[in-house]
Structure formats: C-alpha cells, structure tokens
C-alpha cells in the first residue's frame, strides 16, 4: 500500500521551518516536518543572537524590510501561546563619530516609512542617563522600545511541540536524499522513509541550495557568513538594560552588547565569509575582534568574564535579501537566504508561505480545535512558596541536577518527555550546563537521566548527535558507569 498523500512536507526544523509547521498546523492539513539533525533547531538557529529586531533596520523596498516589522508584532501572542521566554528590552544604536550620524537618520527614516512609533533620536545625555556603562565617547543614538530578546532554541522547541500537538508529524535524523516529481505529487526520500506530498517547502537553511538541486531547481548558491558569540558571567547581568548596537555596516548590524533573556550578557557576532558551511569554530582572532568592537560601546567589558563561546553560520545568497516563493518546479517553494532579521521575521514568513500555498491551490480550512501545550516549569524563577508546593507534590523537584542554574531533576525529566534526546537538547530546554561551570557538575547527572528515561545505554547518549559520544563501551562490549554527582 502506498504511503498516504501529505499536503505539505517541510524540510528543515530550524526557526523558519518550525514556524511554518506551526502556522500550517492551524489548518486541516496533513503535514510532515523533516530535520536532518538529531533534534530541532540544532543548525544555525541554536547559535542565533536571540534578538527580535525593532523593525527599522531594513529598507522598505526589500522583502526583509516588509517582513521584519510584521514579524516583530507577532512575537507577543506567540510567546503567550507557547510559553517561552520573551522580553521587550528596547535598543540603542549609538553613533561614535560625526560620520555615523547619517546612519542614525536612515534608521529614523525607515521607522517613519513603516509607521513605527516611538523610535527616537536621543542625545548623548539621554543615552548616558539610561546606560551609564556606555562609552562617554557617544555622540547620539536612536532608541527603539520595540526590540526584544528571546531564547531562539526555546522558541523552536515550543513551535515544534505545538505543531506536533496539532497533528504535524516530526521526523528528526531525516536528511532528504531524494526529491522526485511525477504527475501532481512529490516523492520525498530519507534514509528511513518515503513520503508523498502535494507541496514541498525548502526551509533547509544552510542546506537549502543542496535541497533545491536535488529537486532539479538550480539558480542560487548559499554563501556562509560565520558569526562568533561570547557569553559572559551572570555577575554582569545588569551591565546594560538595552541591546546596544553600533551603526551598521553593509554586511552586518555589527558587534552588539546583548542582555539575554536569562540575564547573561552576550557580545558578538562577527561576520566572516567562510567556504565551509559547517564551520562553527571560534577563534582567538574572532574573540579579539569582538571584544575590541564591543569595548568601543561598553569599555568595561573583559574577556576574563567569558564562560562560553560558540559560532553559527548564516545562510546568505546573492543580493542579501530573503528568497521566498514558488519555483519552476510545481509545488516546490523555496524559503532560502534567511539571515538576519530571519528570527524576527519568522512568524511573518510562516504566514507569507501559508498565503503562497493557498494561492497555489492548497485549501486552507481552519481547525475546529487547537490543542495547547503546557508551559515547561522553570523552577529557579518560581516563588519560594511555589517551589515548596511543587517539591511536595513531586520529589524530583527536590533534587538539584545543575547547581549553577538551579535546575531540578523534575525539569530534566520533563524535557526528556518533551523530546530531548541529547545533552545539548537538555541544556537548551532547561539551562542545565549553561552556568559558570559549563556542565562540570551536572553533565554526569544528565547522562544518567537520559540513559534511564530513554532506556538506552550510557554509551548511546550523545552531546549533540552521532560523533559526540561522551561514554564509550569497553573492548568487551560492556558499558562503564559514570560517577554521578549527588543531585540532592
């Protein structure tokens, strides 16, 4: 018996593919979401700066410009529906030289053209009063209250979980190896499945050009642009209140100082053209460049406060705009070249793609009922009374797995039940391993819990998928134990 015909197969479960799958789950459709990595969001999305831009950074004549402000406005209800962390902290783009002032004027003009209210030119005195740690060399700046911060990996997990709750089939570990069109149907092949679908959405990020080529759709090339980010100790959590931007360059918004949703300060990214699309290395030269640029904005920043560093590679295309639309192959839709402000625009991109599908013949009937997902527990953010009540009800919340971030066994087990299968999957869902010791205390506890909850050997637990094993079997095939820290 042939596989049942799907309405849409979405390739790629980063923030864009996840948002598209979630948007389509609102309708009476059969949807499959494919991801080549072991978990959703493990490509570029996990290394995103986590900024929901204010809408005034892109010109109105670009697709980016049209989708950025629309997307910005969709994040509040999305956060309310899915329960991930989100905060409108605002931003300051600051000028350090007279030649920078034209860039500030351009930002104001963009805001006026898009009818974005409350974007203002601020004086040196206003900036220094709002942000005492900003350089005294600042001349002027543009303030926007609309900029927000979010944990991008939390958003991806929430979108995928909500999509699955509304009948979307999610297949991780499923790289696409074949795409063939016959009649009015696409056959999509992975190492473990063969799917049939009316439409295919190519939201494969860095792999989008390769997927298009498999489908017989040429015409664009993905160019990698690597960005290194540096996360600082939580003791600096009140160093700045707003996202601090320099005046932008032609290829980047520059090196930023970012107060993340969880309280840590992050500085970065770089913007380095790379030939290897899988290059996620951090470098001494990148670190030096990031801190040299960041100290121009906030002089007190120091490399001594780094607790973690990482890099992600953005998928850029010629022209540097988004490529979203149908192709010469019937039913095959590209969603490619989604670099900044892709995270900001993601909910708008999803609606834009849904409209393309509708205009190309897909019937869109609203679901009569949408299943809601429960918000995950963040024990550290609860009141003392709420913590006591939860611990009295479930003993797992009495046991601390990660001391740096005060993560409990209950949270880790819940994250596994929600789909975490790796150490990094737990880290991104619970913050276990994100603190000062970077997993020195909690990694063994997380290993044991993944092994016991998933019913697998310790040697089958990985950090982030195949090739990242943490425990190896002995030559005789037996698996050694680990000396777990006491989680009490």
Tab-separated table of N, CA and C in Angstrom, residues 68 184 452:
chain	number	residue	atom	x	y	z
A	68	UNK	N	10.096	42.182	8.473
A	68	UNK	CA	10.719	42.381	9.788
A	68	UNK	C	9.733	42.962	10.804
A	184	UNK	N	1.151	15.041	-10.143
A	184	UNK	CA	0.994	16.204	-9.272
A	184	UNK	C	1.512	15.910	-7.868
A	452	UNK	N	18.453	6.536	31.707
A	452	UNK	CA	17.363	5.841	32.392
A	452	UNK	C	15.998	6.186	31.803
